[in-house]
Coordinates of C-alpha atoms in Angstrom, one line a residue:
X1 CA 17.6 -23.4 -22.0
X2 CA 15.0 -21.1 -20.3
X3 CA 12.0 -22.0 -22.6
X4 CA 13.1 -26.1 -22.0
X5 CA 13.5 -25.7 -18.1
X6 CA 10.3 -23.8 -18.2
X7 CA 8.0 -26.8 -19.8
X8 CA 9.8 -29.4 -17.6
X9 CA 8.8 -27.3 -14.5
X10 CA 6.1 -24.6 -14.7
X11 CA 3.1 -27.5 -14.1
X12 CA 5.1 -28.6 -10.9
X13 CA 5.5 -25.1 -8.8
X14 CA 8.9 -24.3 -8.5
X15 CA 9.7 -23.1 -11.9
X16 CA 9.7 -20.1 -10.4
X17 CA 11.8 -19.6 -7.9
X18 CA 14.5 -22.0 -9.8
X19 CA 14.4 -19.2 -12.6
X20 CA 14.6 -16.5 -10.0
X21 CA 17.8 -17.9 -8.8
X22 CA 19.1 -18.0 -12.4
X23 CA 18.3 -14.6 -13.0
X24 CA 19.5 -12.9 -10.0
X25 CA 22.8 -11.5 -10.3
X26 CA 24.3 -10.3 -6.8
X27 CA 27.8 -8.6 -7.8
X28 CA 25.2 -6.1 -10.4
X29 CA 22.5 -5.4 -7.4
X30 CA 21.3 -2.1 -6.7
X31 CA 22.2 -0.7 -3.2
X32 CA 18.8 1.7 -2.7
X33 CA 16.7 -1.6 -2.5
X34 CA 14.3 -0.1 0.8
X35 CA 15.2 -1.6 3.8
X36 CA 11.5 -2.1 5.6
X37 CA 9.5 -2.1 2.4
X38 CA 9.1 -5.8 1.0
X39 CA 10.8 -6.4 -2.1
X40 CA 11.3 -9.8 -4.0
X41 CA 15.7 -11.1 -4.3
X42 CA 14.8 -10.6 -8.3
X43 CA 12.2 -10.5 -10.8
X44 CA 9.2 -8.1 -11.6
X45 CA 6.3 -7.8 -8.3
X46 CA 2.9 -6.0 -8.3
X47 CA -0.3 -6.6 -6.6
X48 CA -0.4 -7.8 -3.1
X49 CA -2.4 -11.0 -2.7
X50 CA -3.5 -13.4 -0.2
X51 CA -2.9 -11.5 2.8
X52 CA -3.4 -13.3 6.0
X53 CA -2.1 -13.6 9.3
X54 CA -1.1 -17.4 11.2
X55 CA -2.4 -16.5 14.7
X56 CA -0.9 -20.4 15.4
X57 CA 2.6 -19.3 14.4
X58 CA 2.2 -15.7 15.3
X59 CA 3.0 -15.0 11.6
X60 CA 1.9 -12.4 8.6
X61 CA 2.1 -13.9 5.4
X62 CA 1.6 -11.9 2.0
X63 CA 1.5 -13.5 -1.5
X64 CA 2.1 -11.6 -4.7
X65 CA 1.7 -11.0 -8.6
X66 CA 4.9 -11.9 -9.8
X67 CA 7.4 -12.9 -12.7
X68 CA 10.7 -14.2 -11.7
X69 CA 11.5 -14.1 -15.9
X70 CA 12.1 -10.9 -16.3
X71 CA 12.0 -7.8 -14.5
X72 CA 8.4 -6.1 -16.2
X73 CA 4.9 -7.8 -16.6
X74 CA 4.5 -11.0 -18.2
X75 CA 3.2 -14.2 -18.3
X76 CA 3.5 -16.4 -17.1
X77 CA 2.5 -15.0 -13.1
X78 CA 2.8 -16.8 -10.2
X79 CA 1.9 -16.2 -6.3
X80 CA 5.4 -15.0 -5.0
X81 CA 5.5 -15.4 -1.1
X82 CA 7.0 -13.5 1.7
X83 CA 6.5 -13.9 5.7
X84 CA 7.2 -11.8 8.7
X85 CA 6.7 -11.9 12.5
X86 CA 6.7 -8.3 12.8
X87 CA 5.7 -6.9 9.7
X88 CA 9.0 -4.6 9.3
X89 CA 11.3 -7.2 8.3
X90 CA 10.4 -9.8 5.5
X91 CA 11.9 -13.5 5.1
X92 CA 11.1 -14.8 0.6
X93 CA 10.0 -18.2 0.4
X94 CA 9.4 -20.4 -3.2
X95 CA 6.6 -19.0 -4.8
X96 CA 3.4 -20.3 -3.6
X97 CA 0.7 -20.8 -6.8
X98 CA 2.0 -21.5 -10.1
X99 CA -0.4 -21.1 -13.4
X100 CA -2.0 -24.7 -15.4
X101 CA 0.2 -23.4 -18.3
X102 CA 2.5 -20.8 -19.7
X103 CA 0.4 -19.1 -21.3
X104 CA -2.3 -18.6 -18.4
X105 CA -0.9 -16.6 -15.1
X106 CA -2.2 -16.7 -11.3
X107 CA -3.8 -13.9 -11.5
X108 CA -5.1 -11.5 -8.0
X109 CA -7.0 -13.1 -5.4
X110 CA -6.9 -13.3 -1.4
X111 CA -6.7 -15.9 1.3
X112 CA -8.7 -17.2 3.6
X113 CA -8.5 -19.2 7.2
X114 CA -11.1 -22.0 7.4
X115 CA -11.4 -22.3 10.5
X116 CA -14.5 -24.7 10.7
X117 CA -14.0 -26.3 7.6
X118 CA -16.2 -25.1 5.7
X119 CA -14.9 -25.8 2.3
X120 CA -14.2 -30.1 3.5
X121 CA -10.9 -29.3 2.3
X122 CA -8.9 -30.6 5.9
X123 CA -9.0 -32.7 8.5
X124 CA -8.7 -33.0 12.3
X125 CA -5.2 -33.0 11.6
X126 CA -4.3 -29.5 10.3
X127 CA -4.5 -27.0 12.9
X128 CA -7.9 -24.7 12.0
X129 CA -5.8 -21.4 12.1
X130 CA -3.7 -23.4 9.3
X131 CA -6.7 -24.0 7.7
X132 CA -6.3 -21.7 4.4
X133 CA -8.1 -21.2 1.2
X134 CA -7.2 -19.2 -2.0
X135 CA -9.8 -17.8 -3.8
X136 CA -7.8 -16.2 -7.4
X137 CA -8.4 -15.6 -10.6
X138 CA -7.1 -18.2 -13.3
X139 CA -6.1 -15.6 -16.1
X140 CA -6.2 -17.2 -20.1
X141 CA -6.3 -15.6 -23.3
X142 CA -9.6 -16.7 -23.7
X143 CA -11.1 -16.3 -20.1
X144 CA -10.5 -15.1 -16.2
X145 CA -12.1 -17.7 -13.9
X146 CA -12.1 -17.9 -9.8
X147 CA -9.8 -21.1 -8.9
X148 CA -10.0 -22.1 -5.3
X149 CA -6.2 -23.9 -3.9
X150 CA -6.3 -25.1 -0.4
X151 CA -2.8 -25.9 1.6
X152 CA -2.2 -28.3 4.1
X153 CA 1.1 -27.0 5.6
X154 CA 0.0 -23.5 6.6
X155 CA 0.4 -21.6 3.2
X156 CA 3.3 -22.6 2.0
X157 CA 2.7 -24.9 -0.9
X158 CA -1.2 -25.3 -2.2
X159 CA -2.9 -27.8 -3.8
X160 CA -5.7 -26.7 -6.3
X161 CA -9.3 -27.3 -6.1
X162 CA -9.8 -30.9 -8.4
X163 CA -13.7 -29.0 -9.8
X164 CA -12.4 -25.8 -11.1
X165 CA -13.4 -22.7 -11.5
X166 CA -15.5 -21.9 -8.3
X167 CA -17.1 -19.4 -10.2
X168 CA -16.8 -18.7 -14.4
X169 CA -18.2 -15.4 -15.3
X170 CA -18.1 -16.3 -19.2
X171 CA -15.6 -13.3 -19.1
X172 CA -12.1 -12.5 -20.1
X173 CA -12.6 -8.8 -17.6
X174 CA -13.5 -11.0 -14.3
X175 CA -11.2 -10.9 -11.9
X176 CA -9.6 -9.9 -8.2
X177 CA -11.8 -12.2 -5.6
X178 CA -11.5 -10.9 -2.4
X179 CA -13.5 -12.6 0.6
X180 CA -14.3 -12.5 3.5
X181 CA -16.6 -14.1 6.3
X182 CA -19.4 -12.2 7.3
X183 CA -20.5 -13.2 10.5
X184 CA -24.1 -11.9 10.7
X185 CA -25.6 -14.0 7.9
X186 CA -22.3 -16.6 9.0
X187 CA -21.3 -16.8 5.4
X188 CA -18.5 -16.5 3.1
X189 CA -19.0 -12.7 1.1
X190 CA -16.9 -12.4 -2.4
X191 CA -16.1 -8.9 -4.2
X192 CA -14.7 -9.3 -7.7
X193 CA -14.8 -7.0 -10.8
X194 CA -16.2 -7.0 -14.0
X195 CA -13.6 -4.5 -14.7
X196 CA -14.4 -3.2 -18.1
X197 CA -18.0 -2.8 -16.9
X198 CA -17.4 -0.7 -14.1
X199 CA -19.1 -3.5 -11.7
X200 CA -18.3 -4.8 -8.7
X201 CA -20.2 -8.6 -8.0
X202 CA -20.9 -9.2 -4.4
X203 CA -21.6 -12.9 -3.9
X204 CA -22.3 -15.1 -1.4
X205 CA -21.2 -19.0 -0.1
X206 CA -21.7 -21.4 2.6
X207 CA -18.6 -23.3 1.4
X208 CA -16.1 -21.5 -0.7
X209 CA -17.0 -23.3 -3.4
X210 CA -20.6 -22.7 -5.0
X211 CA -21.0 -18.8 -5.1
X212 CA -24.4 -16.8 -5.2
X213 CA -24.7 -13.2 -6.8
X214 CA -26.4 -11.4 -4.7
X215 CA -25.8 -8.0 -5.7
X216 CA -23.6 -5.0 -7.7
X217 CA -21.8 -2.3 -7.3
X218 CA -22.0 -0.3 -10.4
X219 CA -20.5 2.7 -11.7
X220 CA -19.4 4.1 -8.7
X221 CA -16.5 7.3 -8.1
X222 CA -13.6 7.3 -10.5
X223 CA -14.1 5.1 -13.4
X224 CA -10.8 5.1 -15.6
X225 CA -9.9 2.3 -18.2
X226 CA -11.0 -0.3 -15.5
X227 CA -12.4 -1.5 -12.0
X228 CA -9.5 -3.2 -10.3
X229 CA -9.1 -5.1 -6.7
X230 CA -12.4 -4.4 -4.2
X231 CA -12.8 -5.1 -1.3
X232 CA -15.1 -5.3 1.7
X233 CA -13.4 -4.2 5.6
X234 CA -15.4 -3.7 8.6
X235 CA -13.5 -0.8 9.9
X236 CA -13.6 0.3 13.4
X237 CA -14.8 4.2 14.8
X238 CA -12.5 5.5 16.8
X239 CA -12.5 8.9 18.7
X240 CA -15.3 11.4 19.3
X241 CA -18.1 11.1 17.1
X242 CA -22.3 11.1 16.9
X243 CA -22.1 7.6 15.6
X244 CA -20.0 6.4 18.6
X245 CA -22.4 8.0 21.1
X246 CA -25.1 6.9 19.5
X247 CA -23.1 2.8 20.1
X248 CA -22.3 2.6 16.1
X249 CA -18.7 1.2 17.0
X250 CA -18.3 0.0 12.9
X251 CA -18.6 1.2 9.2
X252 CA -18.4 -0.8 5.9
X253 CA -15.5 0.6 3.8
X254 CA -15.2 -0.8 0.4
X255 CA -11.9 -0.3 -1.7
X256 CA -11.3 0.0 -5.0
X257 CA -8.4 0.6 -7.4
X258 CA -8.7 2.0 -11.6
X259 CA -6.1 2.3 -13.5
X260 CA -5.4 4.0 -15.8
X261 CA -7.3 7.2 -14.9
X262 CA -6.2 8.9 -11.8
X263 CA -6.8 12.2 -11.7
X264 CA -3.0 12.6 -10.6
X265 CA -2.2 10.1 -13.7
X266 CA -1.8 6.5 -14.0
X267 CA -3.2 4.6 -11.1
X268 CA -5.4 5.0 -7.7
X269 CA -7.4 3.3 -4.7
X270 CA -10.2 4.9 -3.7
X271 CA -12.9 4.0 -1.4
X272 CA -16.2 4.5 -0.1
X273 CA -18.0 4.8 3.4
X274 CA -21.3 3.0 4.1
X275 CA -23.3 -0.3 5.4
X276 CA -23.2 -3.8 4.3
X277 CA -26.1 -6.5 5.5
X278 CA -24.2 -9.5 3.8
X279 CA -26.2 -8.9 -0.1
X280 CA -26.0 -5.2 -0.5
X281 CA -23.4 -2.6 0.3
X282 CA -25.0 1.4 0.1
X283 CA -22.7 4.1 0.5
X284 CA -23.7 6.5 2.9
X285 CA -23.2 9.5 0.5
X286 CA -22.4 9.3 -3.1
X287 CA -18.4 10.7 -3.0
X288 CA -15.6 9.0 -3.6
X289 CA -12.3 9.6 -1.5
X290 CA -9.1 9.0 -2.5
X291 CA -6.7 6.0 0.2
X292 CA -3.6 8.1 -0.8
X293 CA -2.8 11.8 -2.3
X294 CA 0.4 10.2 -4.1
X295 CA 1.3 8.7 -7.1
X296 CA 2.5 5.1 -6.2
X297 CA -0.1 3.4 -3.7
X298 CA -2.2 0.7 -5.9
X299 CA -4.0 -2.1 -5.0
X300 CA -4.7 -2.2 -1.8
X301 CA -5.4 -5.2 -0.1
X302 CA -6.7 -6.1 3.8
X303 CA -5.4 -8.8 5.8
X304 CA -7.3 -11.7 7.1
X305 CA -7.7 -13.6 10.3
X306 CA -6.1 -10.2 12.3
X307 CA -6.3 -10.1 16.3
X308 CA -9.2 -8.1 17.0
X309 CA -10.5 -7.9 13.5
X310 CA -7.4 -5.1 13.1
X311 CA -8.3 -3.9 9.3
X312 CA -4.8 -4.0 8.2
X313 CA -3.9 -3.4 4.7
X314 CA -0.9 -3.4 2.3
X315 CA -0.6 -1.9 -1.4
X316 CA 2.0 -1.8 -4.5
X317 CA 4.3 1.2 -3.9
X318 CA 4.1 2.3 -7.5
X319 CA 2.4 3.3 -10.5
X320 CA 1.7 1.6 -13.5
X321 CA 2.3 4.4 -15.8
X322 CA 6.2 4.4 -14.8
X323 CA 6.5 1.0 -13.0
X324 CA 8.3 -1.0 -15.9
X325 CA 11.1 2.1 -16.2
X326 CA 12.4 2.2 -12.6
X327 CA 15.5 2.3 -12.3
X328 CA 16.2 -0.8 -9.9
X329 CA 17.7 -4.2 -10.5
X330 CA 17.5 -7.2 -11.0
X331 CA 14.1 -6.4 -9.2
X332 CA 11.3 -4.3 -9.9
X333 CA 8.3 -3.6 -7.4
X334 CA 8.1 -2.6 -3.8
X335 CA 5.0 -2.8 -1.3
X336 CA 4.1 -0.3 0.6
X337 CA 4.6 -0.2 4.8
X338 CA 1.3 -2.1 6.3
X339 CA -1.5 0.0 7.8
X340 CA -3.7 -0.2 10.3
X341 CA -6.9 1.7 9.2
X342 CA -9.5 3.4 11.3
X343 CA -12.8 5.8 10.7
X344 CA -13.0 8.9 12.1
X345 CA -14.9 11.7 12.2
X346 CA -13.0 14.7 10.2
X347 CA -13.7 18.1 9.1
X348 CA -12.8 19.1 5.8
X349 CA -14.0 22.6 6.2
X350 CA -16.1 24.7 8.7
X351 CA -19.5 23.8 7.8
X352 CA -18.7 19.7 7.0
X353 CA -17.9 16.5 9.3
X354 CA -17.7 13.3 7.6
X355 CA -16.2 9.7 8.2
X356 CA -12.7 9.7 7.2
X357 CA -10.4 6.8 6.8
X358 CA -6.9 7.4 9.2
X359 CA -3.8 5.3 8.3
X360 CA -1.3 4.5 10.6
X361 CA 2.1 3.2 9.8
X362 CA 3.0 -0.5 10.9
X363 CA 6.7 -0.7 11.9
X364 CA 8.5 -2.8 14.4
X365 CA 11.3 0.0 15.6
X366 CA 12.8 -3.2 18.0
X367 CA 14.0 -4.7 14.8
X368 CA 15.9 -1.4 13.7
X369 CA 18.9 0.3 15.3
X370 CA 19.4 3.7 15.9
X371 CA 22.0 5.6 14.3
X372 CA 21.7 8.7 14.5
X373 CA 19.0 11.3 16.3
X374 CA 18.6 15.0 16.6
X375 CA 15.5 16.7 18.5
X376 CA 14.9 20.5 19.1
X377 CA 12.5 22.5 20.5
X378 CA 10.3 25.2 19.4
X379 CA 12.1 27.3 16.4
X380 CA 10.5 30.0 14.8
X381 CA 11.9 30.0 11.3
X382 CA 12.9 33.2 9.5
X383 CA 13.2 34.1 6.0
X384 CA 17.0 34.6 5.9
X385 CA 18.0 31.9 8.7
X386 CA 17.6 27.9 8.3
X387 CA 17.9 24.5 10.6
X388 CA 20.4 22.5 9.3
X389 CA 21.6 18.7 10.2
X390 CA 24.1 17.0 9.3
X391 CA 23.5 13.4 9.3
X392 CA 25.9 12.0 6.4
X393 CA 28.3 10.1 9.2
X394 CA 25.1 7.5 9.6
X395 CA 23.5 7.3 6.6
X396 CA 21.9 3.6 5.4
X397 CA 19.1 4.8 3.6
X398 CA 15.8 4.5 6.4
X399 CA 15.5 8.4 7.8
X400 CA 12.2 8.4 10.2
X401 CA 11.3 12.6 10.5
X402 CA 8.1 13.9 12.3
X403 CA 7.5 17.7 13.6
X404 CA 4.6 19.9 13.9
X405 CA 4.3 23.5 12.4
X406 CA 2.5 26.2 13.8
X407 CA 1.3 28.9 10.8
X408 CA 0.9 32.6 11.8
X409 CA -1.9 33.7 8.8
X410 CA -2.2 37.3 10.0
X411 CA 1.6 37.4 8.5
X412 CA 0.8 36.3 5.4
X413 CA 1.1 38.6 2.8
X414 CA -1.6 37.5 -0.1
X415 CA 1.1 38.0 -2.9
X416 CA 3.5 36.0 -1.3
X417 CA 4.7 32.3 -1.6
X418 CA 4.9 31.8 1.7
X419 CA 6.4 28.3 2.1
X420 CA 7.9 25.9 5.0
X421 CA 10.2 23.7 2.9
X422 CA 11.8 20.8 4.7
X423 CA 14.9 20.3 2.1
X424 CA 16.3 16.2 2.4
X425 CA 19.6 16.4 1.3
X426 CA 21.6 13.8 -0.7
X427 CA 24.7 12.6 1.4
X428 CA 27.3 12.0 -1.3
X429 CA 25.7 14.3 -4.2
X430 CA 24.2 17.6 -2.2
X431 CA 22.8 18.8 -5.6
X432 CA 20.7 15.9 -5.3
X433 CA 17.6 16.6 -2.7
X434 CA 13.8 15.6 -2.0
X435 CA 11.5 18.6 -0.8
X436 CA 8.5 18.6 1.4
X437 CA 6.8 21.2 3.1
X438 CA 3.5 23.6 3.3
X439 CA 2.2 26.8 2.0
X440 CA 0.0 29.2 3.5
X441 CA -1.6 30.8 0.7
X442 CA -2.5 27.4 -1.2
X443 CA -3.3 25.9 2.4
X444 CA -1.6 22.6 1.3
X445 CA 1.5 20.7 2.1
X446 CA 3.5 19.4 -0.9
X447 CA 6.2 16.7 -1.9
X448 CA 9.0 17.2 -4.7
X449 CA 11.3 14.2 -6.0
X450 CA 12.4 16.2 -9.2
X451 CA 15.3 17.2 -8.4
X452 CA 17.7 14.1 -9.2
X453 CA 20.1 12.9 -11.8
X454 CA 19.1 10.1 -12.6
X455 CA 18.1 10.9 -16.7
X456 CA 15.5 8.1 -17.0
X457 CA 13.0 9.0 -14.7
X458 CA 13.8 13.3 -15.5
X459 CA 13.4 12.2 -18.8
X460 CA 9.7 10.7 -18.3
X461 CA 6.8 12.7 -18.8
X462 CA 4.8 10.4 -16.5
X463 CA 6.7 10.9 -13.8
X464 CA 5.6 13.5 -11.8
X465 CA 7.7 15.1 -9.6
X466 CA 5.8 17.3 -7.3
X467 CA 2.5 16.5 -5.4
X468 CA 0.4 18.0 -3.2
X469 CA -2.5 17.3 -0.7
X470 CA -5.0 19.8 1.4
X471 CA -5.1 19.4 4.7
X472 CA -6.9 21.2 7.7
X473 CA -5.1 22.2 10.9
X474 CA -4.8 19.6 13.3
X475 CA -5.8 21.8 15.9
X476 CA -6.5 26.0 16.0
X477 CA -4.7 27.7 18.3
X478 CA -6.6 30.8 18.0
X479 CA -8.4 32.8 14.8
X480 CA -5.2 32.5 13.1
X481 CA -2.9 30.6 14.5
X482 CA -3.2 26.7 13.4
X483 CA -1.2 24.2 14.1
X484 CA 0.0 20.8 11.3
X485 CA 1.5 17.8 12.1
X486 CA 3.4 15.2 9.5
X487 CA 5.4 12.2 10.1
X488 CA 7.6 11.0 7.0
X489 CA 9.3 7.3 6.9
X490 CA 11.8 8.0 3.9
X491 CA 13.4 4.4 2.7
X492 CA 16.0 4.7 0.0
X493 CA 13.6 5.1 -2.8
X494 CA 9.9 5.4 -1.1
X495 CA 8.4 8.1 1.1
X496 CA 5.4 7.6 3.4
X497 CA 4.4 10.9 4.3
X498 CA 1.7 11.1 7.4
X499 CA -0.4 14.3 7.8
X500 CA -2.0 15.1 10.8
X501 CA -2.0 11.4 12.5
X502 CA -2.7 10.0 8.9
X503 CA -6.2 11.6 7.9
X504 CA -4.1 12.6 4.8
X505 CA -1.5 10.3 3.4
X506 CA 0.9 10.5 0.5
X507 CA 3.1 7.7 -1.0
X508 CA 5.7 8.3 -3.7
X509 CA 8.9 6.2 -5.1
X510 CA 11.6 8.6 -5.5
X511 CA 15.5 8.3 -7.3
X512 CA 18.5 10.0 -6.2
X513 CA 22.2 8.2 -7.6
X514 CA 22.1 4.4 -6.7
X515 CA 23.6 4.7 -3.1
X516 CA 22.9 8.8 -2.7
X517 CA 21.1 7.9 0.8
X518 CA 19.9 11.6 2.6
X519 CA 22.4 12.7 4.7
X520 CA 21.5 16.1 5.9
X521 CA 18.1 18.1 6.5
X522 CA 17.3 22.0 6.1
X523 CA 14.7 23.4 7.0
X524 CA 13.5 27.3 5.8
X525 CA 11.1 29.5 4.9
X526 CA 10.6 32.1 2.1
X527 CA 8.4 34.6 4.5
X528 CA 9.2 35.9 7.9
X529 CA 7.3 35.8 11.2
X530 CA 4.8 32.8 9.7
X531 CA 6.4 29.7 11.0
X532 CA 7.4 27.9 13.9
X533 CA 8.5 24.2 14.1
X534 CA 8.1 22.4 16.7
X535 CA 8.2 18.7 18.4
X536 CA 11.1 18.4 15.7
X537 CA 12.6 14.9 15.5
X538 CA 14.7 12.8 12.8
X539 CA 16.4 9.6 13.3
X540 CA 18.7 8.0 11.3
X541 CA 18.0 4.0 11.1
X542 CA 19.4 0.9 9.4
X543 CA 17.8 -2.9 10.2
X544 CA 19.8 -5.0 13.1
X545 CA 19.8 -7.6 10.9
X546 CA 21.6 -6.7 7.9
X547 CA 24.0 -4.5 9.9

């Protein structure tokens, strides 16, 4: 019956969602699906696409690699489709692109807004900040081409380009269009990869539909397997810097995801620092840096047509060397919260002061209700005594934490583990528990999702479970007395963990017992006289909506 329904309706759009609707099974659904991080009713979800925001309708709308068929990777993909006015809580629509057959998928791509019409794909009847353009890559066994699909009702349904492809790089590795408009030259700027050749294409257009090379990016930081998803942002300088007073307000950032070949295993986004004139992009020095320190933030992706040029960005919140074992159902794949990104000048040492990309969490707190909060004041923490909440009485799953630490290093013995540990404790199976903290000697904070029951992610070797990223003091109190700051948005089975007003980031899926939600915090330390916490703060939250 599937294979039938699926050659009646897979040339007409809406095979999708019909089979999505088959498949989904509410009486067997997982309870830990996150509560402000997107996820699709049912099927299998990975790379964001087509982000772009409806200044018309005040609306964000993200598009998505997706197979409503099963819930792993397969083809065929379509372009799922989600919307949100706030970009905390996320209404599904019918999926939005739909391959030319069932063996080819929609493969990544981006939107556009058209304002002027560029592309002679509207009228004067379609409002210009409706105006919107996809620019994807039609995946075949024989080839990956850039199709162009315009819609007329404000990214809803599309309708594809009649003189496909827009751009055929006699490939079967060329793929990921991302563009943008550049406004100094006042054209259209594409990044796609020749993924197997380490190569990033930068072309140019006037209409969105006759591309120019004009450039490449070539074997450039981590290479892995593949080049996956670039992109071009013009990202704002904020703060104190010798660019700002010298009235350089902007840097070029370009992103770029491999996989498989992270250093921490599996996959990554990485990114790079420089100038762009509208041909070229040049880094201004030749290291990569890492977007996140954790093992499940892939594939980023920048929204378009944002107030105020905002560079505001979304990724898949998981890894592809785990991603297909997770233990959720009936769906599989979970975007991360959406970022705003800004440059600013960090040092990562002494003697060093560079141009570092800060995230900042998106989230709409209007649109979630408050359970549950506890505050205290400046604790110093001793090796034999511990802080300890109890928050099981309002536990849905969403726990928002943030403190700062102060770290005493004359007291630190050299031989010593000195750690902070921040213990997140399971509210219905306490030997259950998620650990994050810092220690002194190794001068980095760490993450630990291992200690769980549930066998089939215990049981797989690619599944790390503990992490770790360096960070410098946030501030110095004196020669050796430094202060840290984190802020951690925990949603039933992802952590976003802020360092330091997010110069340092860490993103990682975690699985307690389906329903297990953290009900109580501990904090301690394994030396005395080392730390105080201060500024402490943890709220319990659940989404007005749903409750």
């Amino acid at each position: 019956m599937i294979v039938s329904l699926k050659k009646l309706l897979v040339g007409c759009g809406v095979f999708g969602s019909v089979l999505g609707a088959m498949y989904y099974d509410a009486s067997a659904e997982s309870v830990s699906r996150p509560l402000v991080h997107y996820t699709p009713k049912a099927g299998w979800m990975n790379d964001p696409n087509g982000l772009f925001y409806d200044r018309s309708e005040s609306t964000w709308h993200i598009y998505y690699q997706y197979n409503p068929n099963d819930t792993v990777w397969g083809s065929p993909l379509y372009w799922g489709h989600a919307s949100s006015k706030d970009l905390t809580t996320w209404t599904e629509h019918a999926d939005a692109l739909s391959p030319s057959s069932n063996d080819s998928s929609v493969f990544s791509g981006c939107v556009v807004v058209d304002r002027n019409n560029t592309s002679g794909f509207f009228n004067d009847s379609i409002n210009p900040e409706q105006r919107v353009v996809a620019l994807y890559t039609e995946h075949s066994p024989v080839s990956q081409r850039q199709f162009a699909a315009y819609s007329l009702d404000g990214g809803y349904t599309f309708e594809k380009y009649e003189h496909n492809p827009v751009l055929d790089g006699n490939s079967t590795q060329f793929r990921d269009p991302k563009v943008i408009w550049h406004e100094e030259t006042e054209k259209w700027v594409m990044t796609a990869t020749r993924s197997h050749e380490y190569a990033v294409q930068i072309f140019s257009s006037s209409d969105l539909k006759s591309w120019e090379l004009e450039s490449n990016f070539t074997r450039h930081g981590f290479l892995g397997y593949q080049y996956e998803c670039p992109g071009l942002a013009k990202v704002p300088i904020v703060g104190n810097s010798s660019l700002v007073s010298s009235g350089v307000t902007h840097k070029w950032v370009m992103f770029l995801s491999i996989n498989p070949g992270s250093p921490m295993g599996g996959s990554l986004t990485q990114y790079f620092v420089g100038d762009f004139d509208g041909k070229v992009f040049t880094p201004d020095t030749a290291e990569t840096r890492l977007l996140d320190y954790g093992k499940d933030y892939y594939a980023l992706q920048t929204f378009s047509a944002t107030e105020n040029d905002d560079v505001l960005g979304l990724a898949w919140a998981s890894n592809w060397d785990y991603a297909a074992y997770v233990p959720t159902y009936p769906w599989r794949g979970s975007m991360s919260l959406v970022r705003n990104f800004t440059l600013r000048e960090y040092q990562p040492n002494s003697e060093a002061a560079q141009l570092n990309l800060f995230s900042e969490p998106i989230i709409n707190y209007d649109a979630l209700r408050l359970n549950q909060s506890i505050q205290t004041n400046a604790t110093n923490i001793k090796k034999n005594d511990q802080l300890f909440f109890n928050l099981s009485s309002s536990a849905h799953g969403l726990l928002d934490l943030s403190f700062e630490w102060t770290v005493n290093k004359s007291n630190v013995g050299k031989r010593d583990f000195s750690a902070l540990t921040v213990r997140l404790i399971g509210a219905t199976d306490k030997e259950e528990y998620l650990e994050l903290g810092y220690e002194a000697n190794a001068q980095a904070f760490f993450f630990n999702r291992g200690n769980s029951n549930v066998n089939s992610m215990k049981e797989n070797s690619f599944y790390s479970d503990k992490m770790s990223a360096n960070v410098e003091p946030y501030k110095l109190l004196s020669e050796n007395e430094a202060v840290f700051k984190v802020h951690a948005i925990l949603d039933r089975n992802i952590a976003e963990i802020y360092l330091n007003d997010g110069v340092s980031v860490t993103t990682n899926t975690f699985f307690l017992t389906d329903g297990n939600f953290i009900g109580a915090l501990e904090v301690r330390s394994s030396v005395d006289d080392v730390y105080t916490v201060s500024n402490f703060n943890v709220k319990q939250l659940a989404v007005k909506e749903f409750t």
